[in-house]
Amino acid sequence: MRIPIRSGWLSRQRRIQLFMDLTSTCNIHCIHCFRELFQPTPARMGEKELQTLKEDVFPYVKRLSLSETGESLYVKLLPHALSAAKESGIPLVHIQTNGTHLSQEISFQLLQRGLDILGISFDAATQGTFEKIRLGADWRTMESNVRTLIDMRRVLKDRKLQVIFHFALMKQNVSEAIDFLALAKEWGADSVSYTHLFIEKPEMKEWSLIYEPDTANQLHRNLRIEAERLAIPALIPEDLGGSIDLFDGILFDSPVYKGHCTAAHEDWIFLRANGDCYPCFNLHDRMPLGNIFKENFVEIWMGEMNQKFRKRAVSNGEVEGCDGCKFFTKCERNDQEISYLAKRLTTAGVAGNER
């Protein structure tokens, strides 16, 4: 912890990595999304809430993500949120999008208002696969949107914005994983990111590559070779072990994770669109640390719940209520099935596991 735990004050130095949603909703339906199981309560921030963040929270933030579970590009408040973040001096602002609302006007706003990283989720290299996985999204619209953004970036001579193409590996698209690198290069992406499938429901285990480690590892090697050949940076999962340690299927009543907690060591806060905040998204089913629109952020950060979580995680390597770290692109436990399972598949009482 870099911010004092017990001193009773919060340094104005930028420490926090804030992961937040401007909205809890999304405009498309992806087959591998948690929305297959449940729909979050609709919530959307307004100008008053944004002003609270700008005054009380953003001065402490060193890295901001403006989209975690919802699609931010169709929120009218987005340009103002970007401006508020940059006017507050946040060094790095990131948005993850499905790209369907990446219009010419939105592209201009992202560039003009200083967005640093734009991640665009594809999960395919062809129209047929894309539209089967990302239901409600149109491939031709997506291509036009992305090319418009890249062209506008070139015309405006803005090399600040990094554009990253994302690909969630699954059996439905694995045959296109390597070709995706060439597509990303041709369309003008700065880099590519691959992850293994996050398993939201039991039938998705049939889609995942983690249960065939030799096949997955060969794909990893081929991706690295092709990325080097094309000279495009690519984040590729680390190789799996010889076998996957399977979760026994007995749901936890009150899990306790033991191991390195990135959220605690790197000062994460996850903020819902309704103002509730949590140490990490994987603890969203627990009682929130507080509500930023009802309480002062310093009081929430220095409060007993937050300090107890961080002290225990940093000192003892234990996180009460966590079933296992899901930060698995580069995961210390990438040979354990639980690292890829949604919490509803391991823990009783989590929304969506009643189905």
mmCIF file of C-alpha atoms in Angstrom:
data_model
loop_
_atom_site.group_PDB
_atom_site.id
_atom_site.type_symbol
_atom_site.label_atom_id
_atom_site.label_comp_id
_atom_site.label_asym_id
_atom_site.label_seq_id
_atom_site.Cartn_x
_atom_site.Cartn_y
_atom_site.Cartn_z
ATOM 1 C CA MET A 1 0.000 0.000 0.000
ATOM 2 C CA ARG A 2 1.332 3.412 -0.922
ATOM 3 C CA ILE A 3 -1.543 5.325 0.687
ATOM 4 C CA PRO A 4 -1.282 5.221 4.490
ATOM 5 C CA ILE A 5 -3.603 2.667 6.054
ATOM 6 C CA ARG A 6 -4.003 4.020 9.559
ATOM 7 C CA SER A 7 -2.826 7.611 9.493
ATOM 8 C CA GLY A 8 -6.315 9.036 9.034
ATOM 9 C CA TRP A 9 -5.521 11.008 5.878
ATOM 10 C CA LEU A 10 -5.339 10.427 2.145
ATOM 11 C CA SER A 11 -2.365 11.828 0.280
ATOM 12 C CA ARG A 12 -3.259 14.057 -2.680
ATOM 13 C CA GLN A 13 -0.679 12.141 -4.677
ATOM 14 C CA ARG A 14 -2.316 10.102 -7.422
ATOM 15 C CA ARG A 15 -2.608 6.490 -6.259
ATOM 16 C CA ILE A 16 -6.019 5.166 -7.232
ATOM 17 C CA GLN A 17 -6.856 3.035 -10.246
ATOM 18 C CA LEU A 18 -10.549 3.717 -10.742
ATOM 19 C CA PHE A 19 -12.647 1.287 -12.778
ATOM 20 C CA MET A 20 -16.112 2.719 -13.294
ATOM 21 C CA ASP A 21 -19.272 2.632 -15.376
ATOM 22 C CA LEU A 22 -21.140 5.638 -16.718
ATOM 23 C CA THR A 23 -24.019 3.254 -17.398
ATOM 24 C CA SER A 24 -24.950 -0.272 -16.390
ATOM 25 C CA THR A 25 -26.511 -1.034 -19.774
ATOM 26 C CA CYS A 26 -25.257 -2.287 -23.141
ATOM 27 C CA ASN A 27 -26.740 -2.059 -26.624
ATOM 28 C CA ILE A 28 -25.761 -5.507 -27.969
ATOM 29 C CA HIS A 29 -25.977 -9.083 -26.720
ATOM 30 C CA CYS A 30 -22.781 -11.155 -26.770
ATOM 31 C CA ILE A 31 -23.091 -14.911 -26.307
ATOM 32 C CA HIS A 32 -20.293 -14.970 -23.702
ATOM 33 C CA CYS A 33 -21.497 -11.985 -21.642
ATOM 34 C CA PHE A 34 -22.710 -12.149 -18.041
ATOM 35 C CA ARG A 35 -25.957 -10.555 -19.272
ATOM 36 C CA GLU A 36 -26.859 -14.019 -20.518
ATOM 37 C CA LEU A 37 -27.496 -14.789 -16.833
ATOM 38 C CA PHE A 38 -28.805 -11.577 -15.325
ATOM 39 C CA GLN A 39 -29.376 -7.923 -16.110
ATOM 40 C CA PRO A 40 -27.964 -5.323 -13.703
ATOM 41 C CA THR A 41 -30.358 -2.723 -12.350
ATOM 42 C CA PRO A 42 -30.396 0.089 -14.933
ATOM 43 C CA ALA A 43 -28.363 3.089 -13.771
ATOM 44 C CA ARG A 44 -26.720 6.003 -15.534
ATOM 45 C CA MET A 45 -24.661 8.878 -14.177
ATOM 46 C CA GLY A 46 -25.685 12.479 -14.718
ATOM 47 C CA GLU A 47 -23.912 15.824 -14.658
ATOM 48 C CA LYS A 48 -24.343 16.227 -10.904
ATOM 49 C CA GLU A 49 -22.708 12.866 -10.219
ATOM 50 C CA LEU A 50 -19.890 13.629 -12.646
ATOM 51 C CA GLN A 51 -19.185 16.913 -10.871
ATOM 52 C CA THR A 52 -18.909 15.021 -7.574
ATOM 53 C CA LEU A 53 -16.341 12.701 -9.112
ATOM 54 C CA LYS A 54 -14.389 15.587 -10.603
ATOM 55 C CA GLU A 55 -14.179 17.412 -7.277
ATOM 56 C CA ASP A 56 -13.890 14.561 -4.765
ATOM 57 C CA VAL A 57 -12.396 11.526 -6.539
ATOM 58 C CA PHE A 58 -10.518 12.352 -9.744
ATOM 59 C CA PRO A 59 -7.751 14.323 -7.953
ATOM 60 C CA TYR A 60 -6.579 11.003 -6.420
ATOM 61 C CA VAL A 61 -6.770 8.924 -9.611
ATOM 62 C CA LYS A 62 -3.739 7.957 -11.715
ATOM 63 C CA ARG A 63 -5.554 5.580 -14.088
ATOM 64 C CA LEU A 64 -9.228 5.727 -15.040
ATOM 65 C CA SER A 65 -11.362 3.242 -16.939
ATOM 66 C CA LEU A 66 -14.699 4.706 -18.058
ATOM 67 C CA SER A 67 -16.276 1.376 -18.996
ATOM 68 C CA GLU A 68 -16.277 -1.890 -17.090
ATOM 69 C CA THR A 69 -19.635 -3.615 -17.533
ATOM 70 C CA GLY A 70 -21.606 -1.107 -19.638
ATOM 71 C CA GLU A 71 -21.167 0.459 -23.088
ATOM 72 C CA SER A 72 -20.048 4.033 -22.542
ATOM 73 C CA LEU A 73 -19.933 5.319 -26.125
ATOM 74 C CA TYR A 74 -23.688 5.747 -26.327
ATOM 75 C CA VAL A 75 -23.857 7.788 -23.121
ATOM 76 C CA LYS A 76 -24.303 11.509 -23.824
ATOM 77 C CA LEU A 77 -22.259 12.331 -20.732
ATOM 78 C CA LEU A 78 -19.137 10.632 -22.108
ATOM 79 C CA PRO A 79 -17.463 13.689 -23.712
ATOM 80 C CA HIS A 80 -17.986 15.653 -20.489
ATOM 81 C CA ALA A 81 -16.586 12.768 -18.442
ATOM 82 C CA LEU A 82 -13.453 12.723 -20.605
ATOM 83 C CA SER A 83 -13.021 16.468 -20.211
ATOM 84 C CA ALA A 84 -13.550 16.252 -16.451
ATOM 85 C CA ALA A 85 -10.928 13.520 -16.185
ATOM 86 C CA LYS A 86 -8.323 15.441 -18.163
ATOM 87 C CA GLU A 87 -9.102 18.769 -16.485
ATOM 88 C CA SER A 88 -8.521 16.970 -13.180
ATOM 89 C CA GLY A 89 -5.094 15.887 -14.397
ATOM 90 C CA ILE A 90 -5.645 12.126 -14.672
ATOM 91 C CA PRO A 91 -2.615 10.864 -16.635
ATOM 92 C CA LEU A 92 -4.239 7.866 -18.287
ATOM 93 C CA VAL A 93 -7.871 7.336 -19.324
ATOM 94 C CA HIS A 94 -9.073 4.109 -20.931
ATOM 95 C CA ILE A 95 -12.344 3.040 -22.545
ATOM 96 C CA GLN A 96 -13.366 -0.454 -23.625
ATOM 97 C CA THR A 97 -16.111 -0.517 -26.268
ATOM 98 C CA ASN A 98 -17.998 -2.803 -28.614
ATOM 99 C CA GLY A 99 -17.457 -0.164 -31.315
ATOM 100 C CA THR A 100 -21.048 0.031 -32.539
ATOM 101 C CA HIS A 101 -21.409 3.688 -31.511
ATOM 102 C CA LEU A 102 -17.943 4.775 -32.615
ATOM 103 C CA SER A 103 -19.387 7.359 -34.991
ATOM 104 C CA GLN A 104 -17.422 10.113 -36.688
ATOM 105 C CA GLU A 105 -18.604 12.597 -34.049
ATOM 106 C CA ILE A 106 -17.686 10.303 -31.156
ATOM 107 C CA SER A 107 -14.293 9.593 -32.721
ATOM 108 C CA PHE A 108 -13.630 13.316 -32.934
ATOM 109 C CA GLN A 109 -14.651 13.799 -29.297
ATOM 110 C CA LEU A 110 -12.372 10.981 -28.111
ATOM 111 C CA LEU A 111 -9.416 12.485 -29.942
ATOM 112 C CA GLN A 112 -10.106 16.107 -29.029
ATOM 113 C CA ARG A 113 -10.736 15.429 -25.355
ATOM 114 C CA GLY A 114 -7.581 13.426 -24.804
ATOM 115 C CA LEU A 115 -8.518 9.761 -24.489
ATOM 116 C CA ASP A 116 -5.348 7.700 -24.022
ATOM 117 C CA ILE A 117 -6.419 4.111 -24.761
ATOM 118 C CA LEU A 118 -9.405 2.757 -26.671
ATOM 119 C CA GLY A 119 -9.945 -0.994 -26.512
ATOM 120 C CA ILE A 120 -12.310 -2.417 -29.128
ATOM 121 C CA SER A 121 -13.776 -5.889 -28.642
ATOM 122 C CA PHE A 122 -13.996 -7.994 -31.823
ATOM 123 C CA ASP A 123 -13.699 -11.712 -31.000
ATOM 124 C CA ALA A 124 -13.644 -12.516 -34.729
ATOM 125 C CA ALA A 125 -11.893 -11.829 -38.025
ATOM 126 C CA THR A 126 -14.863 -12.404 -40.331
ATOM 127 C CA GLN A 127 -18.365 -11.023 -40.592
ATOM 128 C CA GLY A 128 -20.093 -14.372 -40.080
ATOM 129 C CA THR A 129 -18.320 -15.253 -36.844
ATOM 130 C CA PHE A 130 -18.488 -11.693 -35.525
ATOM 131 C CA GLU A 131 -22.254 -11.433 -35.954
ATOM 132 C CA LYS A 132 -22.828 -14.888 -34.422
ATOM 133 C CA ILE A 133 -20.855 -13.996 -31.296
ATOM 134 C CA ARG A 134 -21.750 -10.319 -30.916
ATOM 135 C CA LEU A 135 -25.492 -10.342 -31.536
ATOM 136 C CA GLY A 136 -26.931 -7.010 -32.607
ATOM 137 C CA ALA A 137 -23.603 -5.676 -33.902
ATOM 138 C CA ASP A 138 -23.027 -5.151 -37.624
ATOM 139 C CA TRP A 139 -19.605 -6.024 -39.060
ATOM 140 C CA ARG A 140 -19.678 -3.474 -41.865
ATOM 141 C CA THR A 141 -20.656 -0.702 -39.469
ATOM 142 C CA MET A 142 -17.880 -1.772 -37.128
ATOM 143 C CA GLU A 143 -15.297 -1.721 -39.907
ATOM 144 C CA SER A 144 -16.442 1.695 -41.112
ATOM 145 C CA ASN A 145 -16.367 3.090 -37.569
ATOM 146 C CA VAL A 146 -12.864 1.818 -36.834
ATOM 147 C CA ARG A 147 -11.395 2.929 -40.136
ATOM 148 C CA THR A 148 -12.943 6.382 -39.669
ATOM 149 C CA LEU A 149 -11.323 6.705 -36.248
ATOM 150 C CA ILE A 150 -7.904 5.600 -37.520
ATOM 151 C CA ASP A 151 -8.119 7.950 -40.513
ATOM 152 C CA MET A 152 -9.170 10.850 -38.301
ATOM 153 C CA ARG A 153 -6.319 10.159 -35.912
ATOM 154 C CA ARG A 154 -3.895 10.340 -38.834
ATOM 155 C CA VAL A 155 -5.393 13.559 -40.226
ATOM 156 C CA LEU A 156 -5.321 15.223 -36.809
ATOM 157 C CA LYS A 157 -1.769 13.921 -36.294
ATOM 158 C CA ASP A 158 -2.806 12.570 -32.908
ATOM 159 C CA ARG A 159 -0.524 9.719 -31.894
ATOM 160 C CA LYS A 160 -1.533 9.913 -28.263
ATOM 161 C CA LEU A 161 -4.565 7.676 -28.609
ATOM 162 C CA GLN A 162 -3.646 3.993 -28.601
ATOM 163 C CA VAL A 163 -6.142 1.640 -30.242
ATOM 164 C CA ILE A 164 -6.144 -1.972 -29.043
ATOM 165 C CA PHE A 165 -8.163 -4.770 -30.670
ATOM 166 C CA HIS A 166 -9.410 -7.475 -28.281
ATOM 167 C CA PHE A 167 -10.138 -11.137 -28.974
ATOM 168 C CA ALA A 168 -11.649 -13.576 -26.433
ATOM 169 C CA LEU A 169 -10.469 -17.053 -27.424
ATOM 170 C CA MET A 170 -13.154 -19.753 -27.719
ATOM 171 C CA LYS A 171 -13.870 -22.722 -29.935
ATOM 172 C CA GLN A 172 -16.342 -20.651 -31.969
ATOM 173 C CA ASN A 173 -13.571 -18.323 -33.201
ATOM 174 C CA VAL A 174 -10.264 -20.108 -32.660
ATOM 175 C CA SER A 175 -9.826 -20.735 -36.395
ATOM 176 C CA GLU A 176 -9.718 -16.944 -36.908
ATOM 177 C CA ALA A 177 -7.367 -16.067 -34.044
ATOM 178 C CA ILE A 178 -4.206 -15.905 -36.158
ATOM 179 C CA ASP A 179 -5.876 -14.093 -39.073
ATOM 180 C CA PHE A 180 -7.072 -11.487 -36.571
ATOM 181 C CA LEU A 181 -3.508 -10.209 -36.285
ATOM 182 C CA ALA A 182 -3.367 -9.376 -39.994
ATOM 183 C CA LEU A 183 -6.782 -7.713 -39.805
ATOM 184 C CA ALA A 184 -5.667 -5.581 -36.871
ATOM 185 C CA LYS A 185 -2.502 -4.578 -38.702
ATOM 186 C CA GLU A 186 -4.390 -3.690 -41.887
ATOM 187 C CA TRP A 187 -7.111 -1.712 -40.084
ATOM 188 C CA GLY A 188 -4.524 0.313 -38.148
ATOM 189 C CA ALA A 189 -4.589 -1.039 -34.586
ATOM 190 C CA ASP A 190 -1.577 -0.284 -32.408
ATOM 191 C CA SER A 191 -1.715 -3.660 -30.677
ATOM 192 C CA VAL A 192 -3.820 -6.764 -30.089
ATOM 193 C CA SER A 193 -4.895 -8.448 -26.864
ATOM 194 C CA TYR A 194 -6.017 -12.065 -26.474
ATOM 195 C CA THR A 195 -7.614 -13.634 -23.410
ATOM 196 C CA HIS A 196 -9.093 -17.012 -22.699
ATOM 197 C CA LEU A 197 -12.834 -17.159 -22.271
ATOM 198 C CA PHE A 198 -14.302 -16.023 -18.960
ATOM 199 C CA ILE A 199 -16.792 -18.788 -18.195
ATOM 200 C CA GLU A 200 -20.137 -17.282 -17.176
ATOM 201 C CA LYS A 201 -22.287 -20.435 -17.231
ATOM 202 C CA PRO A 202 -21.613 -24.207 -17.179
ATOM 203 C CA GLU A 203 -22.222 -24.803 -20.899
ATOM 204 C CA MET A 204 -19.474 -22.316 -21.722
ATOM 205 C CA LYS A 205 -16.933 -24.838 -20.467
ATOM 206 C CA GLU A 206 -17.503 -26.613 -23.783
ATOM 207 C CA TRP A 207 -16.379 -23.446 -25.576
ATOM 208 C CA SER A 208 -13.174 -22.848 -23.602
ATOM 209 C CA LEU A 209 -9.673 -23.813 -24.737
ATOM 210 C CA ILE A 210 -8.217 -24.150 -21.229
ATOM 211 C CA TYR A 211 -9.276 -27.800 -20.937
ATOM 212 C CA GLU A 212 -6.967 -28.701 -23.843
ATOM 213 C CA PRO A 213 -3.656 -27.180 -22.668
ATOM 214 C CA ASP A 214 -1.496 -28.639 -25.441
ATOM 215 C CA THR A 215 -3.792 -27.225 -28.131
ATOM 216 C CA ALA A 216 -4.022 -23.878 -26.371
ATOM 217 C CA ASN A 217 -0.269 -23.626 -25.907
ATOM 218 C CA GLN A 218 0.378 -24.429 -29.569
ATOM 219 C CA LEU A 219 -2.022 -21.626 -30.478
ATOM 220 C CA HIS A 220 -0.158 -19.280 -28.131
ATOM 221 C CA ARG A 221 3.119 -20.125 -29.868
ATOM 222 C CA ASN A 222 1.633 -19.628 -33.335
ATOM 223 C CA LEU A 223 0.183 -16.284 -32.289
ATOM 224 C CA ARG A 224 3.564 -15.127 -30.998
ATOM 225 C CA ILE A 225 5.268 -16.170 -34.236
ATOM 226 C CA GLU A 226 2.699 -14.424 -36.415
ATOM 227 C CA ALA A 227 2.696 -11.263 -34.276
ATOM 228 C CA GLU A 228 6.472 -11.070 -34.589
ATOM 229 C CA ARG A 229 6.280 -11.637 -38.342
ATOM 230 C CA LEU A 230 3.722 -8.852 -38.744
ATOM 231 C CA ALA A 231 5.561 -6.597 -36.279
ATOM 232 C CA ILE A 232 2.412 -5.893 -34.294
ATOM 233 C CA PRO A 233 2.549 -5.927 -30.469
ATOM 234 C CA ALA A 234 0.294 -8.619 -29.014
ATOM 235 C CA LEU A 235 -0.639 -9.547 -25.451
ATOM 236 C CA ILE A 236 -1.036 -13.329 -25.491
ATOM 237 C CA PRO A 237 -1.923 -15.520 -22.496
ATOM 238 C CA GLU A 238 0.929 -17.308 -20.795
ATOM 239 C CA ASP A 239 1.155 -21.009 -21.557
ATOM 240 C CA LEU A 240 -0.969 -23.350 -19.469
ATOM 241 C CA GLY A 241 0.420 -26.181 -17.395
ATOM 242 C CA GLY A 242 0.075 -29.792 -18.438
ATOM 243 C CA SER A 243 -3.405 -30.057 -16.961
ATOM 244 C CA ILE A 244 -6.066 -27.874 -15.375
ATOM 245 C CA ASP A 245 -6.836 -28.222 -11.662
ATOM 246 C CA LEU A 246 -10.630 -28.522 -11.775
ATOM 247 C CA PHE A 247 -12.986 -26.840 -9.312
ATOM 248 C CA ASP A 248 -14.855 -29.530 -7.366
ATOM 249 C CA GLY A 249 -18.253 -27.910 -7.943
ATOM 250 C CA ILE A 250 -19.173 -27.488 -4.279
ATOM 251 C CA LEU A 251 -20.309 -23.880 -3.890
ATOM 252 C CA PHE A 252 -18.602 -21.758 -1.260
ATOM 253 C CA ASP A 253 -20.779 -20.138 1.374
ATOM 254 C CA SER A 254 -18.127 -17.580 2.299
ATOM 255 C CA PRO A 255 -14.905 -17.965 0.287
ATOM 256 C CA VAL A 256 -11.508 -16.614 1.308
ATOM 257 C CA TYR A 257 -8.899 -16.171 -1.423
ATOM 258 C CA LYS A 258 -5.265 -16.679 -0.429
ATOM 259 C CA GLY A 259 -2.639 -15.225 -2.717
ATOM 260 C CA HIS A 260 -1.488 -11.987 -4.321
ATOM 261 C CA CYS A 261 -4.328 -9.461 -4.589
ATOM 262 C CA THR A 262 -3.715 -7.022 -7.438
ATOM 263 C CA ALA A 263 -6.648 -4.853 -6.332
ATOM 264 C CA ALA A 264 -5.109 -4.264 -2.916
ATOM 265 C CA HIS A 265 -1.500 -3.839 -4.005
ATOM 266 C CA GLU A 266 -2.362 -1.468 -6.859
ATOM 267 C CA ASP A 267 -5.094 0.544 -5.095
ATOM 268 C CA TRP A 268 -8.119 -0.406 -7.193
ATOM 269 C CA ILE A 269 -11.632 0.892 -6.750
ATOM 270 C CA PHE A 270 -14.586 -0.406 -8.782
ATOM 271 C CA LEU A 271 -17.417 2.124 -9.054
ATOM 272 C CA ARG A 272 -20.912 1.254 -10.242
ATOM 273 C CA ALA A 273 -22.990 3.794 -12.146
ATOM 274 C CA ASN A 274 -25.209 4.188 -9.061
ATOM 275 C CA GLY A 275 -22.236 5.301 -6.926
ATOM 276 C CA ASP A 276 -21.604 2.087 -4.974
ATOM 277 C CA CYS A 277 -17.903 1.291 -4.779
ATOM 278 C CA TYR A 278 -16.004 -1.924 -4.127
ATOM 279 C CA PRO A 279 -12.324 -2.892 -3.831
ATOM 280 C CA CYS A 280 -12.632 -5.099 -6.920
ATOM 281 C CA PHE A 281 -15.275 -6.203 -9.407
ATOM 282 C CA ASN A 282 -15.017 -9.761 -8.066
ATOM 283 C CA LEU A 283 -16.378 -8.464 -4.750
ATOM 284 C CA HIS A 284 -19.433 -6.794 -6.299
ATOM 285 C CA ASP A 285 -21.779 -9.231 -4.534
ATOM 286 C CA ARG A 286 -20.517 -8.078 -1.131
ATOM 287 C CA MET A 287 -21.607 -5.018 0.803
ATOM 288 C CA PRO A 288 -20.175 -1.911 -0.900
ATOM 289 C CA LEU A 289 -17.477 0.124 0.814
ATOM 290 C CA GLY A 290 -19.831 3.094 0.505
ATOM 291 C CA ASN A 291 -21.613 5.241 -2.044
ATOM 292 C CA ILE A 292 -19.542 8.026 -3.526
ATOM 293 C CA PHE A 293 -22.606 10.183 -4.184
ATOM 294 C CA LYS A 294 -23.686 9.984 -0.542
ATOM 295 C CA GLU A 295 -20.335 9.909 1.287
ATOM 296 C CA ASN A 296 -16.981 11.641 0.991
ATOM 297 C CA PHE A 297 -14.407 9.595 -0.907
ATOM 298 C CA VAL A 298 -11.655 10.132 1.681
ATOM 299 C CA GLU A 299 -14.007 8.835 4.371
ATOM 300 C CA ILE A 300 -14.795 5.761 2.260
ATOM 301 C CA TRP A 301 -11.119 5.102 1.533
ATOM 302 C CA MET A 302 -10.046 5.566 5.145
ATOM 303 C CA GLY A 303 -13.129 3.747 6.430
ATOM 304 C CA GLU A 304 -12.910 0.522 8.381
ATOM 305 C CA MET A 305 -14.186 -1.741 5.578
ATOM 306 C CA ASN A 306 -11.680 -0.552 2.993
ATOM 307 C CA GLN A 307 -8.732 -0.451 5.370
ATOM 308 C CA LYS A 308 -9.519 -3.895 6.772
ATOM 309 C CA PHE A 309 -9.663 -5.355 3.282
ATOM 310 C CA ARG A 310 -6.386 -3.776 2.174
ATOM 311 C CA LYS A 311 -4.419 -4.472 5.316
ATOM 312 C CA ARG A 312 -5.447 -8.130 5.344
ATOM 313 C CA ALA A 313 -4.792 -8.564 1.616
ATOM 314 C CA VAL A 314 -1.387 -6.871 1.675
ATOM 315 C CA SER A 315 -0.151 -8.206 5.015
ATOM 316 C CA ASN A 316 -1.616 -11.710 5.090
ATOM 317 C CA GLY A 317 -2.450 -12.389 1.444
ATOM 318 C CA GLU A 318 -6.104 -13.081 2.252
ATOM 319 C CA VAL A 319 -9.258 -11.599 0.723
ATOM 320 C CA GLU A 320 -12.504 -12.400 2.456
ATOM 321 C CA GLY A 321 -15.358 -12.990 0.009
ATOM 322 C CA CYS A 322 -13.117 -13.633 -3.014
ATOM 323 C CA ASP A 323 -13.163 -17.089 -4.622
ATOM 324 C CA GLY A 324 -10.007 -16.584 -6.698
ATOM 325 C CA CYS A 325 -8.239 -13.944 -8.757
ATOM 326 C CA LYS A 326 -9.748 -13.499 -12.238
ATOM 327 C CA PHE A 327 -6.917 -11.309 -13.509
ATOM 328 C CA PHE A 328 -5.820 -14.154 -15.740
ATOM 329 C CA THR A 329 -4.242 -12.641 -18.851
ATOM 330 C CA LYS A 330 -1.019 -12.961 -16.866
ATOM 331 C CA CYS A 331 -2.167 -15.081 -13.946
ATOM 332 C CA GLU A 332 -0.059 -16.837 -11.328
ATOM 333 C CA ARG A 333 -2.736 -19.535 -11.173
ATOM 334 C CA ASN A 334 -3.567 -19.983 -14.831
ATOM 335 C CA ASP A 335 -3.601 -23.769 -14.393
ATOM 336 C CA GLN A 336 -6.598 -23.586 -12.040
ATOM 337 C CA GLU A 337 -10.111 -23.716 -13.466
ATOM 338 C CA ILE A 338 -11.408 -21.336 -10.805
ATOM 339 C CA SER A 339 -9.327 -18.513 -12.318
ATOM 340 C CA TYR A 340 -11.609 -18.603 -15.380
ATOM 341 C CA LEU A 341 -14.961 -19.213 -13.659
ATOM 342 C CA ALA A 342 -17.461 -16.478 -12.902
ATOM 343 C CA LYS A 343 -18.064 -16.215 -9.196
ATOM 344 C CA ARG A 344 -21.665 -17.391 -9.572
ATOM 345 C CA LEU A 345 -20.264 -20.805 -10.571
ATOM 346 C CA THR A 346 -18.257 -21.139 -7.353
ATOM 347 C CA THR A 347 -20.152 -19.219 -4.681
ATOM 348 C CA ALA A 348 -23.683 -19.419 -3.303
ATOM 349 C CA GLY A 349 -25.891 -16.353 -3.397
ATOM 350 C CA VAL A 350 -24.296 -14.615 -6.389
ATOM 351 C CA ALA A 351 -26.699 -13.166 -8.957
ATOM 352 C CA GLY A 352 -27.285 -15.527 -11.853
ATOM 353 C CA ASN A 353 -26.382 -18.850 -10.183
ATOM 354 C CA GLU A 354 -30.004 -19.673 -9.485
ATOM 355 C CA ARG A 355 -30.564 -20.617 -13.128
#
